[in-house]
Amino acid sequence: MAGGVDVTTFELTAMAIKLGIVLLILLHVAPIMVWAERRICSWMQNRTGPNRVGPFGLLQPLADAAKFIFKEEYVPAHVRKGFYELAPAVSIIPAFLTFAVIPFGPSIDIGGNLVHLQLADLNVGFVYILAISSLSVYGTIMASWASNSKYAMFGGLRATAQMISYELALGLSLVSMIMVYGSVSLQEITQAQGEVFAFFPSLPKWGVFLQPVAFLIFFISIFAETNRLPFDLPEGEAEIIGFHVEYGGMKWSSFFLAEYLHMTTAAGFLTAMFLGGWQMFPGMYTAIVALGLEGDALYWTMVGLRVLSFAIKVMVILVFFIVVRFTLPRFRYDQLMHLGWKVLVPIALVNIVVTAYMISFGWL
Amino acid sequence: MLIKRETGFLQRFYLLEVMKGLFITTKNWLFSKNITIQYPEQRRKYSPLFRGQHYIKTTNGVENCTACMLCPTVCPADCIHIEAGERADKEKFPVRFEIDILRCCFCGYCEEACPKDAIKLSGIYEMADYERRVYDKNFLLIQRGSK
Ligand code: SF4
Ligand code: SF4
């Protein structure tokens, strides 16, 4: 923003406030997710889960964090010191960076100034997310390599292989989305999803209805992207413990913070791409019109509801992540490669061709 | 044993199967009852035959035990130590009666062997301690009853 561009005080303040709120929410997502994960998993297994610390056990993550902080900072003697210390930071920074381009609300009008509810409306749009989130695998590889241990090394190798086989399918599924919307800016894509189908006006033109195949491929790929089960091969608690086997205390938990941040970003990305982003759920607009709001009240209710819709969609996706984690078993290494290269990539390619034909015939 | 199951055409796509699995877990999550017992507040009801912490039954404040040495003889863990003595009324009684509870395997043979219904196993199972306790006579004479 700096340099030759004119930046008013208002824009700077708005930016600072947005940044503060987004950072605050992102930092709180991880502990809440840890709590939700443990509770939901135990409910699914007919257990209760952590329910002692605070109401409903909500303060359990705080207790965990305190435990992690007071743990001994043990560095094994055989590790490569510098890289070992650096790796958690390298994996956590991209996780924070990626959320920047995800629009979590419409542009709002505060006293004649337009404020985009999005940290940065880059002209490269979601390509930025793809670029940065691929960087996070460096943290994994660095951790595994610097650990100087066989099992960590396996974890790192798996992470690399997984990354290569999934990024491709992920990217290809997004290509068809670019073709449909003619834009890579998430804000524009979200706006385009506000329209409705001509033949069935109560169905909004969300990406998932326009491109169900791309949605499926994208959805499967982000499980691999975020190292969640069924694709958590780099971790593989049961067999190799994973790339962070030599880590402990706060360093170890920062890998997990990174994983949860990735999940949040992936859920936000998915929402913006395929689930209509901050567009309200069908029926919400009718409801507030029925309430008889007008002018400013209507405007701000709509803004609030839009941000709320975004939050609800992201939360549903996050809960879905958890449910899937405790439903499916882990894929084997070769099965994962098979699924990536022999199933998802061809389907994505066919999808692109079909989409191209449909666009040229004017059906989309 | 390796059981080979046929993979049907639809199952090869996995998606339907995944949906089924998700349905089952979600059903469990939302509708099934937790079976956890919230331990310190809720307790499991054990059978009255439960074999827990020992005590020696007393009648009118005097222990029933006559130091007949049947229980140290039968004890498979060899953890009961009795020193017999004589009371003023010429009655034999244990001067020392110790149970090394860390070696006890809670088989309950001592209770079964006892002709005087003296040594008993109560229903108490919270016996964790900060030290390696040997239960002495004073401790065993506390009447615990069956919980
Ligand atoms: S319960 Fe069994 S092991 Fe324990 S003191 Fe009695 S006879 Fe010995
Ligand atoms: S068997 Fe009964 S009476 Fe005999 S020594 Fe043991 S406790 Fe006493």
Coordinates of N, CA and C in Angstrom, one line a residue, chain A residues 39-40 42-49 51-52 216 220 319-320 323-324 326-328 331 335 339, chain B residues 14-15 17-23 25-26 28-30 32-41:
Chain A
R39 N -14.1 -32.5 21.4 CA -15.5 -32.8 21.8 C -16.2 -33.6 20.8
I40 N -16.2 -33.2 19.5 CA -17.0 -33.9 18.5 C -16.5 -35.3 18.4
S42 N -15.1 -37.1 20.6 CA -15.6 -38.0 21.7 C -17.1 -38.3 21.6
W43 N -17.8 -37.3 21.2 CA -19.3 -37.5 21.0 C -19.5 -38.6 20.0
M44 N -18.7 -38.6 18.9 CA -18.9 -39.6 17.9 C -18.6 -41.0 18.5
Q45 N -17.7 -41.0 19.4 CA -17.3 -42.3 20.0 C -18.0 -42.6 21.3
N46 N -19.1 -41.9 21.5 CA -19.9 -42.1 22.7 C -19.2 -41.7 24.0
R47 N -18.2 -40.8 23.9 CA -17.5 -40.4 25.1 C -17.9 -38.9 25.4
T48 N -17.3 -38.3 26.4 CA -17.7 -36.9 26.7 C -16.7 -35.9 26.2
G49 N -15.4 -36.3 26.3 CA -14.4 -35.3 25.9 C -14.1 -34.4 27.1
N51 N -14.4 -31.8 29.6 CA -15.5 -31.0 30.0 C -15.3 -30.4 31.4
R52 N -14.1 -30.4 31.9 CA -13.8 -30.0 33.2 C -13.4 -28.6 33.3
L216 N -15.9 -31.0 -6.1 CA -15.5 -32.3 -5.5 C -14.0 -32.4 -5.5
I220 N -11.6 -32.6 -2.1 CA -10.7 -33.7 -1.8 C -9.3 -33.1 -1.7
V319 N -16.3 -28.0 10.7 CA -16.9 -29.2 11.4 C -16.9 -30.4 10.5
F320 N -17.1 -30.2 9.2 CA -17.1 -31.3 8.3 C -15.7 -31.9 8.2
V323 N -15.5 -34.1 11.2 CA -16.3 -35.4 11.1 C -15.6 -36.3 10.1
V324 N -15.0 -35.8 9.0 CA -14.3 -36.7 8.1 C -13.1 -37.3 8.8
F326 N -12.7 -38.2 11.7 CA -13.0 -39.3 12.6 C -13.9 -40.4 12.0
T327 N -14.0 -40.3 10.6 CA -14.8 -41.3 9.9 C -13.9 -42.1 9.1
L328 N -13.0 -41.5 8.3 CA -12.3 -42.3 7.3 C -10.9 -42.7 7.8
F331 N -5.3 -43.0 4.0 CA -5.0 -43.7 2.7 C -3.5 -44.2 2.8
Q335 N -1.9 -45.5 -2.6 CA -3.3 -45.2 -2.9 C -3.5 -43.8 -3.1
L339 N -4.8 -42.0 -6.4 CA -6.0 -41.1 -6.4 C -5.6 -39.8 -7.0
Chain B
Y14 N -16.1 -45.0 -4.1 CA -15.9 -44.6 -2.7 C -16.8 -43.6 -2.2
L15 N -17.3 -42.7 -3.1 CA -18.0 -41.5 -2.6 C -19.2 -41.9 -1.8
E17 N -19.8 -44.8 -0.4 CA -19.4 -45.4 0.9 C -18.9 -44.4 1.9
V18 N -18.2 -43.4 1.4 CA -17.8 -42.3 2.3 C -19.0 -41.6 2.9
M19 N -20.0 -41.4 2.1 CA -21.3 -40.8 2.6 C -21.9 -41.6 3.7
K20 N -21.9 -42.9 3.4 CA -22.5 -43.9 4.4 C -21.8 -43.7 5.7
G21 N -20.4 -43.8 5.6 CA -19.6 -43.7 6.8 C -19.9 -42.4 7.6
L22 N -19.9 -41.3 6.8 CA -20.2 -40.0 7.4 C -21.5 -40.0 8.1
F23 N -22.5 -40.6 7.4 CA -23.8 -40.7 8.0 C -23.8 -41.4 9.4
T25 N -21.2 -41.8 11.5 CA -20.6 -41.1 12.5 C -21.4 -39.9 13.0
T26 N -22.0 -39.2 12.0 CA -22.8 -38.1 12.4 C -24.0 -38.5 13.2
N28 N -24.1 -41.1 15.2 CA -23.5 -41.3 16.5 C -23.3 -40.0 17.3
W29 N -22.8 -39.0 16.6 CA -22.4 -37.8 17.2 C -23.7 -37.1 17.8
L30 N -24.7 -37.1 16.9 CA -25.9 -36.3 17.3 C -26.9 -37.0 18.1
S32 N -26.6 -40.5 19.7 CA -26.3 -41.6 20.6 C -25.9 -41.0 22.0
K33 N -26.2 -41.8 23.0 CA -26.0 -41.3 24.4 C -24.5 -41.6 24.8
N34 N -23.9 -40.7 25.5 CA -22.6 -40.9 26.0 C -22.6 -42.0 27.1
I35 N -21.6 -42.8 27.1 CA -21.6 -43.8 28.2 C -20.5 -43.5 29.2
T36 N -19.9 -42.4 29.1 CA -18.9 -42.0 30.1 C -19.5 -41.8 31.5
I37 N -18.8 -42.3 32.5 CA -19.2 -42.1 33.9 C -18.4 -41.0 34.4
Q38 N -19.0 -39.9 34.8 CA -18.2 -38.7 35.4 C -17.7 -39.1 36.7
Y39 N -16.5 -39.7 36.8 CA -16.1 -40.5 37.9 C -16.3 -39.9 39.3
P40 N -15.6 -38.8 39.7 CA -15.7 -38.5 41.1 C -17.2 -38.2 41.6
E41 N -18.0 -37.7 40.6 CA -19.4 -37.4 41.0 C -20.3 -38.6 40.8

